[in-house]
Amino acid sequence: MDPFESIKATFFQECEELLTDMESGLLAMEQGDDDSETINAVFRAVHSVKGGAGAFGLEELIRFAHVFETVLDEMRSGRLHLTDEVAKVLLRASDVLADHVAAARSGGGVDEGRTVGMIADLQALIDQDRAAELGLHDDNASAPADEDFGFVPIVLSLDEPASDAPEVDVAALMAAASDPEPATNPTWVVTFRPKADMYAKANEAALVLRELSRLGEIEVSLDASAVPPLDQLSAEQAYLCWTIRLAGDRSEADIREAFEFVEDDCELSVVRDGEAADASAPDLAIDDDSDASASAVEAAAAAPLDLDALLARVQPPSEAAPADAAPPSPEPAKTAPAETNAPDPAKLDVAGLIALAEKASQDHAQAAPPAAPKVDVKTEARASAGAPTAATPTIRVDLDRVDRLINAVGELVIQQAMLSQRVFESGLARSSDVALGLEDLELLTREIQDSVMAIRAQPVKSVFQRMPRLVREVADLVGKKVRLVMDGENTEVDKTVIERLSDPITHMLRNAIDHGLETPEEREAGGKGVEGTVRLAALHRGGRIVIEVQDDGRGINRPRVRGIAVTKGLIAEDAVLSDDEIDNLIFLPGFSTADVVSDISGRGVGMDVVKRSIQALGGRISITSEPGKGSKFSMSLPLTLAVLDGMVVSAADQTLVAPLSNIVESLTPRAEDVHLIGGRDAVICIRDTFVPLIDVGVALGFRDTPLPPASGVAVLVESEGGGKAALLVEAIQGQRQVVIKSLEANYQHIHGVAAATILGDGRVALILDVDALVTTSRRKAPRIEKRMAG
Amino acid sequence: MTDTVTQGVAQRRELIAFRIGDQEFCVDIMSVREIRGWAPATPLPRTPSFVKGVINLRGAVLPIIDLGARLGLDTSEPTARHVIMVVHIGERTIGLLVDAVSDIINMSDDLVQPTPDVASDQVKTFVKGLFALDGRMVSLIALDRVLPETEAEAA
């Protein structure tokens, strides 16, 4: 992947986490949490998304995030108060923001109308609060500055100057950041030298300066003296340093607060004017070995900006691609006068260059800029010790690597078992040193295996967190009031399972809202609260994970379900069914109770699809319902898809594994129960029901003549489609958990084989694809016979 | 070890030579991951006869192709004296069952001659070219054709 793409991919990964953080914060706020830390967290998330988006020139995203952020900022500063309505608008805005991120990621479009409407809603919040503000007291210090100070994206461009990307007007940026009026009575001198890390974390020096400007009148001067000549310029370093003189009666803590997000990643000193004579006049001298460009840079730093002249001096005249090769433009020195214009965009992609110089990577600033102004040592110590925004100690690891580790550990377990067996076969006493050592090895191996599996285990939170949005949208669409309660978000399950939980949960939630809950009017009439409750819960039970979706709606209308099943020919008219059996009719293929096929659920696919997708994961689903009180769906899934509970059987001298989730029972067939239909197809009568009897050895082509039924064992299986069949095998060896290995990885799919596994003796055994075996025997039997014969 | 003396700018490479019956073949050494002894494989249902089955290679399921059978040569049941060359073909790793590994050859591309027209279609599918080595003929195997999927219909 080219570096730009990989940075972008990282950005989107981070976006996902940020959006998640944002949503949990907003949900807390919806519950009335107006703690400033919560609001701050949401603000930070939106802000970081915006900052990253700026680096990639994702304008739509920036535009929206900016408005969103402004509202949050108003709340942060206490001007806008949290109300139910505000929380709802913010939640919807978060959905739109997520859409924008998704659109930017996939390159698709977003719903323009929705965005515009959302921006209007957000703007209304801002205006409303501004109006209130102006009505109360005439505060012209902060609000107007806000208006002026639009967020200016800095476009990151590694390959070409982004000619049509928004040009950054550096001068304007700086002018906006600093107060146009020269400070008359500076009392604080702040020296701020960002490290490369700060930019790598998508922080903006300009935004920090903006924060400062709110505290009082500031005068900013830039020290660009550390910018090296072009050929020594590293895109990953930070070279710039600002000195800010801040007027006004502010405490040091106030000032430091403006640097809250960046204080670990910059050199910062905050001193009273008098104490810092030398800090206020940053040392402009740079190393003597710098050549002509040094003086050029120095000149640029000291005087009003003359970039063209600078270019002429620094840039080697014969360089190809002048725009690309241009030196980093030192940002304007001193408080930017109005006449300092941005250089001609055709010649110089300032945005790209700044980005290049400062944003590109996470590399550390080992080569700290020379000529650093005096740094307050106490500041440094404090910054490193305090570290309020310290990163959580986690690492991002490619799933492939973890899988490789798991494979290796699986093999270790097998090797260890084989080794023990060999040692005991060789006649060593169990009390011998070798045997004792082996026992320790076994314990250790198991421990490693557990730990490794735990790496892949993740809380279901990542799936659950997507659900509030879904519930909001579905509820809006069907005009119902819904409260979603989630439990057990921290229940852990293997990553492979998590990825595939989302669809069934989505479907069940939609179903619960669309079919389960009544309309607000019906609820009121029924003496319930207007708002329906849907509960989504995850828990561990019996070595499996159970997901429950429970609603307090009308419950299953059994007479109606029964009526539909009869009408659709799914059950006989006179069938006697228990309540439970009636409830479970909704899982039958082709059953959909919605009178009107709505957008939400009831597309004719319904619950049978849910059931099948869950069974495909080795899971089960069931429903319990109480009329008038609601229904509860529970699905139980294995904790991992990497292992499977299987029954080890032998057929035609081969060892095979049948997934336990398919198996109903096993029995020894009596000769008189087996009947032939036509030439070769056999059925077996089990308790007055005829099911096909499939000789596994023959079906897989391991042998030509079927096993005499009475000499084998029949395993009654149920396929995902609901069809039953009996598999005839020679013997059942036992039941065990096996690790699933793909056949496709190195070979190709084989009909009738789901996957492979490695048994304790180190040999490969095939895992049967029961569905394929059953459906093949039922529908395509003649063709199989022919293929096998030929 | 035999080194073929070459000069000039042609691409030099190292090949692993192996025997099947009395014929000699070779593959690029870069595609060979390891060489191990034959171990009984688990047969796969409904596969062409040259697919011997799958073995466990440190946790990976590795299909074994009987290269002799694949080339249409007479083969016998594998014994412990046979070897499996574990090779990479694109994203996949498979095992090739051969009689013995004989040599590592250092040679240049311009010595490889195209497969003459006398060869059968089956051989031409798998043999990229021939070259002479100390009076012996060695065939260069085109590994990407060895897996059966491209002719799944024919099988």
PDB file of N, CA, C and O in Angstrom, chain A residues 532-565:
ATOM      1  N   GLY A 532     -41.972   2.196  24.223  1.00  0.00           N
ATOM      2  CA  GLY A 532     -41.706   0.765  24.322  1.00  0.00           C
ATOM      3  C   GLY A 532     -40.254   0.535  24.704  1.00  0.00           C
ATOM      4  O   GLY A 532     -39.404   1.373  24.462  1.00  0.00           O
ATOM      5  N   THR A 533     -39.996  -0.595  25.310  1.00  0.00           N
ATOM      6  CA  THR A 533     -38.628  -0.904  25.701  1.00  0.00           C
ATOM      7  C   THR A 533     -38.158  -2.140  24.974  1.00  0.00           C
ATOM      8  O   THR A 533     -38.860  -3.149  24.915  1.00  0.00           O
ATOM      9  N   VAL A 534     -36.985  -2.033  24.404  1.00  0.00           N
ATOM     10  CA  VAL A 534     -36.353  -3.198  23.803  1.00  0.00           C
ATOM     11  C   VAL A 534     -35.054  -3.427  24.554  1.00  0.00           C
ATOM     12  O   VAL A 534     -34.286  -2.493  24.766  1.00  0.00           O
ATOM     13  N   ARG A 535     -34.858  -4.659  24.980  1.00  0.00           N
ATOM     14  CA  ARG A 535     -33.671  -4.950  25.770  1.00  0.00           C
ATOM     15  C   ARG A 535     -32.763  -5.865  24.963  1.00  0.00           C
ATOM     16  O   ARG A 535     -33.216  -6.894  24.447  1.00  0.00           O
ATOM     17  N   LEU A 536     -31.535  -5.459  24.847  1.00  0.00           N
ATOM     18  CA  LEU A 536     -30.549  -6.266  24.134  1.00  0.00           C
ATOM     19  C   LEU A 536     -29.503  -6.682  25.156  1.00  0.00           C
ATOM     20  O   LEU A 536     -28.917  -5.837  25.825  1.00  0.00           O
ATOM     21  N   ALA A 537     -29.328  -7.972  25.292  1.00  0.00           N
ATOM     22  CA  ALA A 537     -28.413  -8.423  26.334  1.00  0.00           C
ATOM     23  C   ALA A 537     -27.502  -9.515  25.807  1.00  0.00           C
ATOM     24  O   ALA A 537     -27.869 -10.283  24.913  1.00  0.00           O
ATOM     25  N   ALA A 538     -26.320  -9.577  26.376  1.00  0.00           N
ATOM     26  CA  ALA A 538     -25.383 -10.648  26.043  1.00  0.00           C
ATOM     27  C   ALA A 538     -24.893 -11.258  27.339  1.00  0.00           C
ATOM     28  O   ALA A 538     -24.661 -10.550  28.313  1.00  0.00           O
ATOM     29  N   LEU A 539     -24.805 -12.566  27.380  1.00  0.00           N
ATOM     30  CA  LEU A 539     -24.279 -13.226  28.569  1.00  0.00           C
ATOM     31  C   LEU A 539     -23.646 -14.556  28.193  1.00  0.00           C
ATOM     32  O   LEU A 539     -23.913 -15.087  27.116  1.00  0.00           O
ATOM     33  N   HIS A 540     -22.801 -15.032  29.064  1.00  0.00           N
ATOM     34  CA  HIS A 540     -22.201 -16.352  28.876  1.00  0.00           C
ATOM     35  C   HIS A 540     -23.052 -17.388  29.564  1.00  0.00           C
ATOM     36  O   HIS A 540     -23.506 -17.178  30.696  1.00  0.00           O
ATOM     37  N   ARG A 541     -23.303 -18.472  28.889  1.00  0.00           N
ATOM     38  CA  ARG A 541     -24.036 -19.548  29.552  1.00  0.00           C
ATOM     39  C   ARG A 541     -23.570 -20.873  28.954  1.00  0.00           C
ATOM     40  O   ARG A 541     -23.636 -21.050  27.740  1.00  0.00           O
ATOM     41  N   GLY A 542     -23.087 -21.717  29.817  1.00  0.00           N
ATOM     42  CA  GLY A 542     -22.699 -23.059  29.373  1.00  0.00           C
ATOM     43  C   GLY A 542     -21.674 -23.063  28.252  1.00  0.00           C
ATOM     44  O   GLY A 542     -21.814 -23.804  27.289  1.00  0.00           O
ATOM     45  N   GLY A 543     -20.671 -22.207  28.362  1.00  0.00           N
ATOM     46  CA  GLY A 543     -19.621 -22.212  27.348  1.00  0.00           C
ATOM     47  C   GLY A 543     -20.072 -21.645  26.021  1.00  0.00           C
ATOM     48  O   GLY A 543     -19.423 -21.836  24.996  1.00  0.00           O
ATOM     49  N   ARG A 544     -21.187 -20.991  26.020  1.00  0.00           N
ATOM     50  CA  ARG A 544     -21.646 -20.330  24.792  1.00  0.00           C
ATOM     51  C   ARG A 544     -22.031 -18.906  25.131  1.00  0.00           C
ATOM     52  O   ARG A 544     -22.214 -18.569  26.304  1.00  0.00           O
ATOM     53  N   ILE A 545     -22.176 -18.102  24.102  1.00  0.00           N
ATOM     54  CA  ILE A 545     -22.659 -16.756  24.344  1.00  0.00           C
ATOM     55  C   ILE A 545     -24.128 -16.725  23.951  1.00  0.00           C
ATOM     56  O   ILE A 545     -24.532 -17.289  22.943  1.00  0.00           O
ATOM     57  N   VAL A 546     -24.909 -16.102  24.816  1.00  0.00           N
ATOM     58  CA  VAL A 546     -26.342 -16.002  24.565  1.00  0.00           C
ATOM     59  C   VAL A 546     -26.670 -14.534  24.325  1.00  0.00           C
ATOM     60  O   VAL A 546     -26.299 -13.671  25.113  1.00  0.00           O
ATOM     61  N   ILE A 547     -27.349 -14.266  23.239  1.00  0.00           N
ATOM     62  CA  ILE A 547     -27.797 -12.909  22.933  1.00  0.00           C
ATOM     63  C   ILE A 547     -29.320 -12.903  23.046  1.00  0.00           C
ATOM     64  O   ILE A 547     -29.991 -13.738  22.425  1.00  0.00           O
ATOM     65  N   GLU A 548     -29.829 -12.004  23.853  1.00  0.00           N
ATOM     66  CA  GLU A 548     -31.280 -11.935  24.022  1.00  0.00           C
ATOM     67  C   GLU A 548     -31.810 -10.598  23.513  1.00  0.00           C
ATOM     68  O   GLU A 548     -31.234  -9.549  23.776  1.00  0.00           O
ATOM     69  N   VAL A 549     -32.893 -10.660  22.796  1.00  0.00           N
ATOM     70  CA  VAL A 549     -33.591  -9.456  22.375  1.00  0.00           C
ATOM     71  C   VAL A 549     -35.013  -9.562  22.900  1.00  0.00           C
ATOM     72  O   VAL A 549     -35.764 -10.456  22.513  1.00  0.00           O
ATOM     73  N   GLN A 550     -35.340  -8.651  23.796  1.00  0.00           N
ATOM     74  CA  GLN A 550     -36.621  -8.770  24.478  1.00  0.00           C
ATOM     75  C   GLN A 550     -37.393  -7.465  24.286  1.00  0.00           C
ATOM     76  O   GLN A 550     -36.844  -6.380  24.412  1.00  0.00           O
ATOM     77  N   ASP A 551     -38.681  -7.575  23.966  1.00  0.00           N
ATOM     78  CA  ASP A 551     -39.478  -6.365  23.879  1.00  0.00           C
ATOM     79  C   ASP A 551     -40.666  -6.475  24.836  1.00  0.00           C
ATOM     80  O   ASP A 551     -41.014  -7.569  25.278  1.00  0.00           O
ATOM     81  N   ASP A 552     -41.236  -5.337  25.171  1.00  0.00           N
ATOM     82  CA  ASP A 552     -42.410  -5.369  26.053  1.00  0.00           C
ATOM     83  C   ASP A 552     -43.664  -5.035  25.236  1.00  0.00           C
ATOM     84  O   ASP A 552     -44.532  -4.312  25.668  1.00  0.00           O
ATOM     85  N   GLY A 553     -43.704  -5.586  24.054  1.00  0.00           N
ATOM     86  CA  GLY A 553     -44.811  -5.296  23.148  1.00  0.00           C
ATOM     87  C   GLY A 553     -45.983  -6.246  23.297  1.00  0.00           C
ATOM     88  O   GLY A 553     -46.266  -6.737  24.380  1.00  0.00           O
ATOM     89  N   ARG A 554     -46.584  -6.529  22.175  1.00  0.00           N
ATOM     90  CA  ARG A 554     -47.854  -7.256  22.235  1.00  0.00           C
ATOM     91  C   ARG A 554     -47.688  -8.755  22.355  1.00  0.00           C
ATOM     92  O   ARG A 554     -48.652  -9.463  22.608  1.00  0.00           O
ATOM     93  N   GLY A 555     -46.471  -9.230  22.137  1.00  0.00           N
ATOM     94  CA  GLY A 555     -46.296 -10.668  22.187  1.00  0.00           C
ATOM     95  C   GLY A 555     -46.794 -11.308  20.910  1.00  0.00           C
ATOM     96  O   GLY A 555     -47.312 -10.647  20.016  1.00  0.00           O
ATOM     97  N   ILE A 556     -46.626 -12.593  20.841  1.00  0.00           N
ATOM     98  CA  ILE A 556     -47.015 -13.275  19.607  1.00  0.00           C
ATOM     99  C   ILE A 556     -48.504 -13.585  19.624  1.00  0.00           C
ATOM    100  O   ILE A 556     -49.040 -14.113  20.608  1.00  0.00           O
ATOM    101  N   ASN A 557     -49.157 -13.195  18.574  1.00  0.00           N
ATOM    102  CA  ASN A 557     -50.581 -13.443  18.430  1.00  0.00           C
ATOM    103  C   ASN A 557     -50.761 -14.873  17.914  1.00  0.00           C
ATOM    104  O   ASN A 557     -50.717 -15.131  16.715  1.00  0.00           O
ATOM    105  N   ARG A 558     -50.943 -15.793  18.847  1.00  0.00           N
ATOM    106  CA  ARG A 558     -50.868 -17.208  18.470  1.00  0.00           C
ATOM    107  C   ARG A 558     -51.960 -17.633  17.502  1.00  0.00           C
ATOM    108  O   ARG A 558     -51.667 -18.320  16.526  1.00  0.00           O
ATOM    109  N   PRO A 559     -53.218 -17.232  17.724  1.00  0.00           N
ATOM    110  CA  PRO A 559     -54.229 -17.654  16.756  1.00  0.00           C
ATOM    111  C   PRO A 559     -53.891 -17.179  15.344  1.00  0.00           C
ATOM    112  O   PRO A 559     -54.084 -17.908  14.376  1.00  0.00           O
ATOM    113  N   ARG A 560     -53.331 -15.959  15.261  1.00  0.00           N
ATOM    114  CA  ARG A 560     -53.027 -15.428  13.947  1.00  0.00           C
ATOM    115  C   ARG A 560     -51.845 -16.162  13.319  1.00  0.00           C
ATOM    116  O   ARG A 560     -51.873 -16.516  12.133  1.00  0.00           O
ATOM    117  N   VAL A 561     -50.813 -16.405  14.117  1.00  0.00           N
ATOM    118  CA  VAL A 561     -49.659 -17.134  13.608  1.00  0.00           C
ATOM    119  C   VAL A 561     -50.101 -18.503  13.111  1.00  0.00           C
ATOM    120  O   VAL A 561     -49.742 -18.950  12.017  1.00  0.00           O
ATOM    121  N   ARG A 562     -50.938 -19.147  13.890  1.00  0.00           N
ATOM    122  CA  ARG A 562     -51.420 -20.465  13.519  1.00  0.00           C
ATOM    123  C   ARG A 562     -52.215 -20.387  12.221  1.00  0.00           C
ATOM    124  O   ARG A 562     -52.047 -21.209  11.315  1.00  0.00           O
ATOM    125  N   GLY A 563     -53.075 -19.349  12.147  1.00  0.00           N
ATOM    126  CA  GLY A 563     -53.896 -19.173  10.951  1.00  0.00           C
ATOM    127  C   GLY A 563     -53.026 -19.008   9.705  1.00  0.00           C
ATOM    128  O   GLY A 563     -53.269 -19.646   8.677  1.00  0.00           O
ATOM    129  N   ILE A 564     -51.999 -18.195   9.837  1.00  0.00           N
ATOM    130  CA  ILE A 564     -51.133 -17.959   8.679  1.00  0.00           C
ATOM    131  C   ILE A 564     -50.413 -19.239   8.277  1.00  0.00           C
ATOM    132  O   ILE A 564     -50.320 -19.572   7.092  1.00  0.00           O
ATOM    133  N   ALA A 565     -49.924 -19.947   9.286  1.00  0.00           N
ATOM    134  CA  ALA A 565     -49.199 -21.181   8.994  1.00  0.00           C
ATOM    135  C   ALA A 565     -50.104 -22.164   8.263  1.00  0.00           C
ATOM    136  O   ALA A 565     -49.667 -22.871   7.339  1.00  0.00           O
TER     137      ALA A 565
END
